[in-house]
Amino acid sequence: MIKLYDTKAREKQDLKELHEGKIGMYVCGPTVYNYIHIGNARTFISFDIIRRYLMWRGYDVTFVQNVTDVDDKIIAKANEEGRSAADVAAEYTAAFIEDMHKVGVLDPTIRPKATEEIESMIELVRDLIETGHAYEVEGDVYFAVRSYPAYGELSGRNVDEMEAGHRELRADGKGIEDRKRDQLDFALWKAAKPGEPAWESPWGMGRPGWHIECSAMSRKYLGLPFDIHGGGADLAFPHHENERAQSEAACGCTFAEHWMHGGMLQINKEKMSKSLGNFMLLRDVLETTRPEVLRFLMLQTHYRSPLDFSEERLSEAAAALGRIENAVKNLDWQLASTAEVASSVNVQRLAEQAQHAREAFIEAMDDDFNAPRALGAVFDLVNDVNAELADKTIAEADAAVVREVRETIVALMGVFGIDIEAQATGEGTQAYPVEVVALAAELAGFDGDDAFDAVEALLDARAAARAAKEWAVADAVRDGLVGLGFVIEDTPQGARVTFEG
Ligand SMILES: [Zn+2]
């Protein structure tokens, strides 16, 4: 049974799906007025891993994520740059999708855009007015917070304390505040100001408030109630509190069975903010970091805990991931040259260790998606494999079991969206320097243009030279490869290289 920490219940609860074998999940998407920063990326990667795990455990997951493509910030940016809000939104929506693909986040099942869903929002606002939960004032529509007694339950706030805070804030008596019947009330629909994007509605030209978007889209695409509503911890209040109030007031039913919130990201133990000058965009990080390494770093912290992001942690993550990749690379190397020798590997124990790793992985992830602990299970297996197989020639009779152990490592990392094989099987050799082709032409008579083949040719030439005791030739090949950043290792199965750059 999978347990998850439910924000509203403030405890771990059993995940009991509403429809057998199916999970409906809604995770608030970006407001598209800029490239997403590394903190946003953490939230989206966390929920991608949760979704992937649920899928791996056999659930049919419907994942809905909106794009907020009409908003004050988008309009402000458009005015600043002298172009339309639609233009700004289109640019950053495309950039967001590109960023998500780069970092291996699966596309949502449905990705509705606010501007294409105005009709369902108007419908929901109308329902709320009809049921006495909302009211119109001069083209604005407000939600009457006190008409929904459970307001504040999700984020653990007391309505009366909230009001006290608001009264103090109102000292300057802002005009718009005076239109509301109660200072806690929030906008469902905003009357259009000149030059802003606007749509026709029963209350005149206007545009939706932010919170109503998610309520309308989740109701339309998942139906109420649905299983899991997620987002960053900063969204719990007021955004999710408001979503919940609107949705439950309108339908008289539960909105989301479970609420999940991801922890925030800090840079060098400081809050990330533009004013501190430590604001990092995802695409800037990816310029110097493999996406797998970034995902790996995120996995090392539980999704609900604050995550500390730093250059140092990135290089630690790269080294740790490299250990898993190397283990698979070693296995491939050994499996490619099995021999008819007597078994020297305790395959029985190895198979048991793989089975144990798989069980420990599931146990950890079933416990509120504890990825750091699940990663620990993978590392235990990697250590077991390294200890059992170091410097051994694998007997042909043992190959099938060893291959299964390899598949276990690859599959478990795959649940995290990390493709270990890309590095292990040569796709990673795209990183080989092109100069190696010229080197192979000179020393090995190579006439192709592929860097991977060039390295193979050089290694063959070196082996042939050594067999013929032409040491000068063998050394020239070695020095040439080392000079380009390769490390050569001689093993019982022959020489192989890794590129360290
Ligand atoms: Zn939302």
Coordinates of C-alpha atoms and ligand atoms in Angstrom, one line a residue:
M1 CA 0.0 0.0 0.0
I2 CA 1.4 3.4 -1.0
K3 CA 1.3 6.0 1.7
L4 CA 1.6 9.7 1.1
Y5 CA 1.8 12.8 3.3
D6 CA -1.5 14.7 3.0
T7 CA -1.1 18.4 3.6
K8 CA -4.7 18.8 4.8
A9 CA -4.7 15.8 7.1
R10 CA -1.1 16.7 8.3
E11 CA -0.2 13.0 8.3
K12 CA 0.7 10.1 6.1
Q13 CA -2.4 8.4 4.7
D14 CA -3.0 5.4 2.5
L15 CA -3.5 6.2 -1.1
K16 CA -6.8 4.7 -1.9
E17 CA -7.7 5.4 -5.5
L18 CA -11.3 6.6 -6.2
H19 CA -11.5 4.4 -9.3
E20 CA -9.7 1.1 -9.2
G21 CA -6.3 1.1 -10.8
K22 CA -6.6 4.7 -11.9
I23 CA -5.2 7.9 -10.4
G24 CA -6.3 11.4 -11.5
M25 CA -3.6 14.0 -10.7
Y26 CA -3.6 17.8 -11.1
V27 CA -0.4 19.8 -10.6
C28 CA -0.5 23.6 -11.1
G29 CA 1.5 24.6 -14.1
P30 CA 3.6 27.7 -14.8
T31 CA 2.5 31.3 -15.4
V32 CA 4.3 31.9 -18.7
Y33 CA 6.0 35.3 -18.5
N34 CA 9.6 34.2 -18.2
Y35 CA 11.8 31.1 -18.4
I36 CA 11.2 28.8 -15.4
H37 CA 13.8 28.9 -12.6
I38 CA 15.4 26.0 -10.9
G39 CA 12.9 26.1 -8.0
N40 CA 9.9 25.6 -10.3
A41 CA 11.9 22.9 -12.0
R42 CA 12.2 21.1 -8.6
T43 CA 8.4 21.0 -8.2
F44 CA 7.8 19.7 -11.7
I45 CA 10.6 17.1 -11.4
S46 CA 9.3 15.9 -8.0
F47 CA 5.8 15.4 -9.3
D48 CA 7.2 13.7 -12.5
I49 CA 8.9 11.2 -10.3
I50 CA 5.8 10.6 -8.2
R51 CA 3.8 10.1 -11.4
R52 CA 6.4 7.8 -12.9
Y53 CA 6.4 5.7 -9.8
L54 CA 2.6 5.4 -9.7
M55 CA 2.7 4.3 -13.4
W56 CA 5.5 1.8 -12.6
R57 CA 3.3 0.4 -9.8
G58 CA 0.6 -0.3 -12.4
Y59 CA -1.7 2.7 -12.0
D60 CA -3.3 4.3 -15.0
V61 CA -2.4 7.9 -14.3
T62 CA -4.2 10.9 -15.8
F63 CA -2.0 13.9 -15.2
V64 CA -3.4 17.3 -15.9
Q65 CA -1.3 20.5 -15.8
N66 CA -2.5 23.9 -16.8
V67 CA -0.6 26.7 -18.4
T68 CA -1.6 30.1 -17.0
D69 CA -1.3 32.2 -20.2
V70 CA -3.3 35.3 -19.0
D71 CA -2.1 37.1 -15.9
D72 CA -1.0 40.4 -14.5
K73 CA 2.7 39.5 -14.9
I74 CA 2.3 38.5 -18.5
I75 CA 0.4 41.7 -19.3
A76 CA 3.0 43.8 -17.5
K77 CA 5.8 42.1 -19.5
A78 CA 3.9 42.6 -22.8
N79 CA 3.5 46.3 -22.0
E80 CA 7.1 46.7 -21.1
E81 CA 8.2 45.1 -24.3
G82 CA 5.6 46.7 -26.5
R83 CA 4.0 43.4 -27.7
S84 CA 0.9 41.5 -27.1
A85 CA 0.3 39.4 -24.0
A86 CA -0.6 36.5 -26.3
D87 CA 2.8 36.8 -27.9
V88 CA 4.7 36.8 -24.6
A89 CA 2.6 33.8 -23.4
A90 CA 3.2 31.8 -26.6
E91 CA 7.0 32.3 -26.4
Y92 CA 7.3 31.2 -22.8
T93 CA 4.9 28.3 -23.2
A94 CA 7.1 26.9 -25.9
A95 CA 10.2 27.5 -23.8
F96 CA 8.6 25.8 -20.8
I97 CA 7.7 22.7 -22.8
E98 CA 11.2 22.6 -24.3
D99 CA 12.8 22.9 -20.8
M100 CA 10.6 20.1 -19.5
H101 CA 11.6 17.8 -22.3
K102 CA 15.2 18.6 -21.7
V103 CA 15.0 17.6 -18.2
G104 CA 13.0 14.4 -18.9
V105 CA 9.7 15.4 -17.5
L106 CA 6.9 13.5 -19.2
D107 CA 4.2 15.5 -21.0
P108 CA 1.0 15.8 -19.0
T109 CA -1.9 13.7 -20.3
I110 CA -3.8 17.0 -20.8
R111 CA -2.2 20.5 -20.9
P112 CA -5.0 23.0 -21.0
K113 CA -4.3 26.7 -21.5
A114 CA -6.3 29.2 -19.5
T115 CA -7.2 31.3 -22.6
E116 CA -8.7 28.3 -24.3
E117 CA -10.9 27.4 -21.3
I118 CA -12.6 30.7 -20.6
E119 CA -16.0 29.1 -21.2
S120 CA -15.7 26.5 -18.4
M121 CA -14.5 29.2 -16.0
I122 CA -17.5 31.4 -16.8
E123 CA -19.7 28.4 -16.2
L124 CA -18.1 27.8 -12.8
V125 CA -18.4 31.4 -11.7
R126 CA -22.0 31.4 -12.7
D127 CA -22.6 28.3 -10.6
L128 CA -21.0 30.0 -7.7
I129 CA -23.2 33.1 -8.0
E130 CA -26.3 31.0 -8.3
T131 CA -25.5 29.0 -5.2
G132 CA -24.8 32.2 -3.2
H133 CA -21.1 31.7 -2.9
A134 CA -20.1 34.6 -5.2
Y135 CA -21.4 38.1 -6.0
E136 CA -20.8 40.7 -8.8
V137 CA -19.7 44.3 -8.2
E138 CA -19.3 46.5 -11.3
G139 CA -18.0 43.8 -13.6
D140 CA -15.9 42.1 -11.0
V141 CA -17.0 38.8 -9.4
Y142 CA -15.8 37.9 -5.9
F143 CA -15.9 34.6 -4.0
A144 CA -17.6 35.1 -0.6
V145 CA -15.1 33.3 1.6
R146 CA -17.4 33.1 4.7
S147 CA -20.0 31.2 2.7
Y148 CA -17.6 28.2 2.7
P149 CA -17.1 27.3 6.4
A150 CA -14.1 25.0 5.7
Y151 CA -12.0 27.9 4.4
G152 CA -8.5 27.7 6.0
E153 CA -8.6 24.0 6.7
L154 CA -6.1 23.0 4.0
S155 CA -3.4 25.4 5.0
G156 CA -4.2 25.3 8.7
R157 CA -5.3 28.9 9.0
N158 CA -8.0 30.5 11.1
V159 CA -10.4 32.8 9.1
D160 CA -10.8 35.3 12.0
E161 CA -7.0 35.7 12.4
M162 CA -6.7 36.3 8.6
E163 CA -9.2 39.1 8.8
A164 CA -7.4 40.8 11.6
G165 CA -4.3 40.9 9.5
H166 CA -6.2 42.3 6.5
R167 CA -7.7 45.2 8.5
E168 CA -4.3 46.4 9.4
L169 CA -3.2 46.2 5.8
R170 CA -6.1 48.2 4.7
A171 CA -5.0 51.4 6.4
D172 CA -4.4 53.2 3.1
G173 CA -7.9 52.2 1.9
K174 CA -7.2 50.9 -1.6
G175 CA -10.3 51.4 -3.9
I176 CA -10.6 47.9 -5.1
E177 CA -10.7 46.5 -1.5
D178 CA -13.8 48.6 -0.8
R179 CA -15.8 46.9 -3.4
K180 CA -15.7 43.6 -1.6
R181 CA -18.3 42.7 1.0
D182 CA -15.5 41.1 3.1
Q183 CA -11.8 41.7 2.9
L184 CA -11.1 38.0 2.7
D185 CA -13.1 37.7 -0.5
F186 CA -11.1 37.2 -3.7
A187 CA -11.7 37.8 -7.4
L188 CA -13.1 35.1 -9.6
W189 CA -13.5 37.4 -12.6
K190 CA -11.9 40.8 -13.2
A191 CA -13.5 43.6 -15.2
A192 CA -11.3 44.5 -18.2
K193 CA -9.1 47.5 -18.0
P194 CA -8.4 49.3 -21.3
G195 CA -5.8 47.5 -23.5
E196 CA -5.9 44.3 -21.5
P197 CA -6.9 40.9 -23.0
A198 CA -10.6 40.4 -22.3
W199 CA -13.4 38.0 -23.0
E200 CA -17.2 38.5 -23.1
S201 CA -19.0 37.3 -20.0
P202 CA -22.4 37.7 -18.3
W203 CA -20.7 40.5 -16.2
G204 CA -19.2 42.4 -19.2
M205 CA -15.8 42.2 -20.8
G206 CA -13.2 40.8 -18.4
R207 CA -10.8 38.0 -17.6
P208 CA -10.6 35.2 -15.1
G209 CA -8.8 35.3 -11.8
W210 CA -5.9 32.9 -11.4
H211 CA -7.5 30.5 -8.8
I212 CA -10.6 29.9 -10.9
E213 CA -8.5 28.5 -13.7
C214 CA -7.4 25.4 -11.9
S215 CA -10.8 24.8 -10.4
A216 CA -12.4 24.9 -13.8
M217 CA -9.8 22.8 -15.6
S218 CA -9.6 20.1 -13.0
R219 CA -13.4 19.8 -12.8
K220 CA -13.6 19.6 -16.6
Y221 CA -10.7 17.1 -17.3
L222 CA -10.6 15.0 -14.1
G223 CA -14.2 15.3 -12.7
L224 CA -14.7 15.8 -9.0
P225 CA -13.5 14.5 -6.7
F226 CA -10.1 13.5 -8.1
D227 CA -7.2 11.7 -6.4
I228 CA -4.2 14.0 -5.9
H229 CA -3.7 17.7 -6.2
G230 CA -0.1 18.8 -6.1
G231 CA 2.1 21.9 -6.3
G232 CA 4.9 23.7 -4.6
A233 CA 4.5 24.5 -0.9
D234 CA 4.2 28.2 -1.7
L235 CA 0.9 27.5 -3.5
A236 CA -0.9 26.0 -0.5
F237 CA -2.1 29.4 0.5
P238 CA -3.8 31.3 -0.9
H239 CA -3.9 29.5 -4.3
H240 CA -4.9 26.0 -3.3
E241 CA -7.1 27.2 -0.4
N242 CA -9.0 29.3 -2.9
E243 CA -9.2 26.5 -5.5
R244 CA -10.6 24.2 -2.9
A245 CA -13.1 26.7 -1.6
Q246 CA -14.5 27.5 -5.0
S247 CA -14.6 23.9 -6.2
E248 CA -16.2 22.5 -3.1
A249 CA -18.7 25.3 -2.7
A250 CA -19.8 24.9 -6.3
C251 CA -20.2 21.1 -6.3
G252 CA -21.0 20.4 -2.6
C253 CA -18.5 17.6 -2.8
T254 CA -14.9 16.9 -2.1
F255 CA -12.5 18.6 -4.5
A256 CA -9.2 16.5 -4.2
E257 CA -8.9 13.4 -2.0
H258 CA -5.3 14.2 -1.3
W259 CA -3.1 17.3 -1.2
M260 CA 0.6 17.0 -1.8
H261 CA 3.1 19.9 -1.6
G262 CA 6.8 19.9 -2.6
G263 CA 9.5 21.6 -0.5
M264 CA 11.2 24.8 -1.6
L265 CA 14.7 25.1 -3.2
Q266 CA 17.4 27.2 -1.7
I267 CA 20.7 28.3 -3.2
N268 CA 23.7 27.9 -1.0
K269 CA 21.3 27.7 2.0
E270 CA 19.7 31.1 1.1
K271 CA 16.2 31.7 -0.3
M272 CA 16.4 32.2 -4.0
S273 CA 15.3 35.7 -5.0
K274 CA 16.0 38.3 -7.7
S275 CA 17.0 40.8 -5.0
L276 CA 19.7 38.4 -3.5
G277 CA 21.1 38.0 -7.0
N278 CA 21.0 34.2 -6.8
F279 CA 18.2 33.6 -9.1
M280 CA 18.9 30.6 -11.4
L281 CA 17.0 29.7 -14.5
L282 CA 16.7 26.0 -15.4
R283 CA 18.1 26.5 -18.9
D284 CA 21.2 28.2 -17.5
V285 CA 21.9 25.3 -15.2
L286 CA 21.5 22.8 -18.0
E287 CA 24.1 24.6 -20.1
T288 CA 26.8 23.1 -17.9
T289 CA 25.0 20.2 -16.3
R290 CA 23.7 16.9 -17.7
P291 CA 19.9 16.7 -17.0
E292 CA 20.4 13.3 -15.4
V293 CA 22.8 14.9 -12.9
L294 CA 20.2 17.6 -12.0
R295 CA 17.5 15.0 -11.5
F296 CA 19.9 12.9 -9.4
L297 CA 20.6 15.9 -7.2
M298 CA 16.9 16.4 -6.7
L299 CA 16.4 12.8 -5.8
Q300 CA 18.9 13.0 -3.0
T301 CA 16.5 15.1 -1.0
H302 CA 13.0 14.1 0.0
Y303 CA 10.5 16.0 -2.1
R304 CA 8.9 17.6 1.0
S305 CA 12.2 18.8 2.5
P306 CA 13.9 22.1 1.6
L307 CA 16.5 21.3 -1.1
D308 CA 19.9 23.0 -1.0
F309 CA 21.2 23.7 -4.4
S310 CA 24.9 24.5 -5.0
E311 CA 27.8 23.9 -7.4
E312 CA 29.3 21.6 -4.8
R313 CA 26.2 19.5 -4.5
L314 CA 26.0 19.3 -8.3
S315 CA 29.5 17.8 -8.5
E316 CA 28.7 15.4 -5.7
A317 CA 25.6 14.3 -7.6
A318 CA 27.6 13.9 -10.8
A319 CA 30.1 11.7 -9.0
A320 CA 27.5 9.6 -7.3
L321 CA 25.5 9.1 -10.5
G322 CA 28.8 8.2 -12.2
R323 CA 29.3 5.4 -9.8
I324 CA 26.0 3.8 -10.9
E325 CA 26.8 4.4 -14.6
N326 CA 30.2 2.9 -14.2
A327 CA 28.8 -0.2 -12.5
V328 CA 26.5 -0.8 -15.5
K329 CA 29.4 0.0 -17.9
N330 CA 31.5 -2.6 -16.2
L331 CA 28.8 -5.1 -16.3
D332 CA 28.4 -4.6 -20.1
W333 CA 32.1 -4.9 -20.5
Q334 CA 32.2 -8.2 -18.6
L335 CA 29.0 -9.5 -20.3
A336 CA 30.5 -8.8 -23.7
S337 CA 33.4 -11.1 -23.1
T338 CA 32.0 -14.1 -21.1
A339 CA 34.0 -17.3 -21.4
E340 CA 33.6 -21.0 -21.0
V341 CA 35.2 -21.0 -17.6
A342 CA 34.3 -22.4 -14.3
S343 CA 31.8 -20.2 -12.4
S344 CA 33.6 -17.9 -9.9
V345 CA 30.6 -15.7 -9.3
N346 CA 28.1 -16.4 -6.5
V347 CA 25.1 -15.9 -8.8
Q348 CA 22.7 -17.1 -6.3
R349 CA 23.7 -14.4 -3.8
L350 CA 23.8 -11.8 -6.5
A351 CA 20.2 -12.6 -7.6
E352 CA 19.1 -12.4 -4.0
Q353 CA 20.8 -9.0 -3.6
A354 CA 19.0 -7.7 -6.7
Q355 CA 15.7 -9.0 -5.4
H356 CA 16.3 -7.4 -2.0
A357 CA 17.3 -4.0 -3.7
R358 CA 14.0 -4.1 -5.6
E359 CA 12.0 -4.7 -2.5
A360 CA 13.8 -2.1 -0.5
F361 CA 13.3 0.4 -3.4
I362 CA 9.5 -0.3 -3.4
E363 CA 9.3 -0.1 0.4
A364 CA 11.0 3.3 0.4
M365 CA 8.9 4.8 -2.5
D366 CA 5.7 3.4 -1.0
D367 CA 6.5 5.4 2.1
D368 CA 5.6 8.9 0.8
F369 CA 7.9 8.6 -2.2
N370 CA 11.1 8.5 -0.2
A371 CA 13.5 8.7 -3.2
P372 CA 16.7 9.2 -1.1
R373 CA 16.1 5.9 0.7
A374 CA 15.2 4.2 -2.6
L375 CA 18.4 5.5 -4.1
G376 CA 20.2 4.0 -1.2
A377 CA 18.8 0.6 -2.2
V378 CA 20.2 1.0 -5.7
F379 CA 23.6 2.0 -4.3
D380 CA 23.6 -1.1 -2.0
L381 CA 23.1 -3.2 -5.1
V382 CA 25.8 -1.4 -7.0
N383 CA 28.3 -2.0 -4.2
D384 CA 27.3 -5.7 -4.0
V385 CA 27.8 -6.0 -7.8
N386 CA 31.2 -4.3 -7.7
A387 CA 32.3 -6.5 -4.8
E388 CA 31.2 -9.7 -6.4
L389 CA 32.3 -9.1 -9.9
A390 CA 35.5 -7.1 -9.6
D391 CA 38.3 -8.5 -11.9
K392 CA 36.3 -11.6 -12.7
T393 CA 35.6 -13.2 -16.0
I394 CA 31.9 -14.1 -16.1
A395 CA 31.2 -17.8 -17.0
E396 CA 28.8 -18.2 -19.9
A397 CA 26.5 -20.2 -17.5
D398 CA 26.2 -17.1 -15.2
A399 CA 25.5 -14.5 -17.9
A400 CA 21.8 -14.7 -17.7
V401 CA 21.7 -13.9 -14.0
V402 CA 24.2 -11.1 -14.2
R403 CA 22.2 -9.6 -17.1
E404 CA 19.1 -9.6 -14.9
V405 CA 21.0 -7.9 -12.1
R406 CA 22.1 -5.3 -14.6
E407 CA 18.4 -4.9 -15.8
T408 CA 17.4 -4.3 -12.2
I409 CA 19.7 -1.3 -11.8
V410 CA 18.7 0.1 -15.1
A411 CA 15.0 -0.4 -14.4
L412 CA 15.0 1.2 -10.9
M413 CA 16.9 4.2 -12.1
G414 CA 14.4 4.4 -15.0
V415 CA 11.6 4.8 -12.5
F416 CA 13.3 8.1 -11.6
G417 CA 13.5 9.1 -15.2
I418 CA 17.2 8.6 -15.4
D419 CA 18.5 6.6 -18.3
I420 CA 21.6 4.9 -17.1
E421 CA 22.1 3.1 -20.4
A422 CA 22.6 6.3 -22.3
Q423 CA 26.0 6.7 -20.7
A424 CA 26.7 3.0 -20.5
T425 CA 26.0 2.0 -24.1
G426 CA 27.8 4.7 -26.1
E427 CA 25.2 7.3 -26.5
G428 CA 27.3 9.2 -24.0
T429 CA 30.2 9.0 -26.5
Q430 CA 28.8 12.0 -28.3
A431 CA 31.0 13.8 -25.8
Y432 CA 34.2 12.3 -27.4
P433 CA 36.4 15.1 -28.8
V434 CA 36.4 15.2 -32.6
E435 CA 40.2 15.4 -32.6
V436 CA 40.2 11.7 -31.9
V437 CA 39.2 11.1 -35.6
A438 CA 42.4 12.8 -36.9
L439 CA 44.5 10.9 -34.3
A440 CA 43.0 7.6 -35.5
A441 CA 43.7 8.5 -39.1
E442 CA 47.3 9.2 -38.3
L443 CA 48.1 6.3 -36.1
A444 CA 45.6 3.6 -37.1
G445 CA 44.9 4.3 -40.8
F446 CA 41.3 5.1 -39.8
D447 CA 39.2 6.6 -42.6
G448 CA 35.8 7.1 -41.0
D449 CA 34.4 10.2 -39.3
D450 CA 32.8 8.7 -36.1
A451 CA 34.6 9.4 -32.9
F452 CA 33.4 6.2 -31.2
D453 CA 34.7 4.1 -34.1
A454 CA 38.0 6.1 -34.1
V455 CA 38.6 5.1 -30.5
E456 CA 37.9 1.5 -31.3
A457 CA 40.4 1.6 -34.2
L458 CA 43.0 3.2 -32.0
L459 CA 42.6 0.5 -29.3
D460 CA 42.9 -2.2 -32.0
A461 CA 46.0 -0.6 -33.4
R462 CA 47.5 -0.4 -29.9
A463 CA 46.7 -4.1 -29.2
A464 CA 48.3 -5.1 -32.5
A465 CA 51.4 -3.1 -31.8
R466 CA 51.8 -4.6 -28.4
A467 CA 51.4 -8.1 -29.7
A468 CA 54.1 -7.3 -32.3
K469 CA 56.2 -5.7 -29.5
E470 CA 56.3 -2.4 -31.4
W471 CA 56.3 -0.5 -28.2
A472 CA 56.9 3.0 -29.7
V473 CA 53.7 2.7 -31.7
A474 CA 51.7 1.4 -28.7
D475 CA 52.9 4.3 -26.6
A476 CA 52.1 6.8 -29.3
V477 CA 48.5 5.7 -29.4
R478 CA 48.3 5.7 -25.6
D479 CA 49.8 9.2 -25.3
G480 CA 47.6 10.5 -28.0
L481 CA 44.4 9.3 -26.3
V482 CA 45.5 10.4 -22.8
G483 CA 46.4 13.8 -24.3
L484 CA 42.8 14.2 -25.5
G485 CA 41.4 13.4 -22.0
F486 CA 40.9 9.6 -22.2
V487 CA 41.8 7.2 -19.5
I488 CA 43.0 3.8 -20.7
E489 CA 42.5 0.8 -18.5
D490 CA 43.9 -2.7 -19.3
T491 CA 41.7 -5.5 -18.1
P492 CA 41.8 -9.3 -18.5
Q493 CA 39.3 -8.7 -21.4
G494 CA 41.5 -6.2 -23.2
A495 CA 41.9 -2.4 -23.0
R496 CA 39.1 0.0 -22.7
V497 CA 38.8 3.8 -22.4
T498 CA 36.7 6.2 -20.5
F499 CA 36.5 9.9 -21.5
E500 CA 37.1 12.2 -18.6
G501 CA 37.5 15.4 -20.6
Ligands
ZN1 ZN -3.6 25.9 -9.5

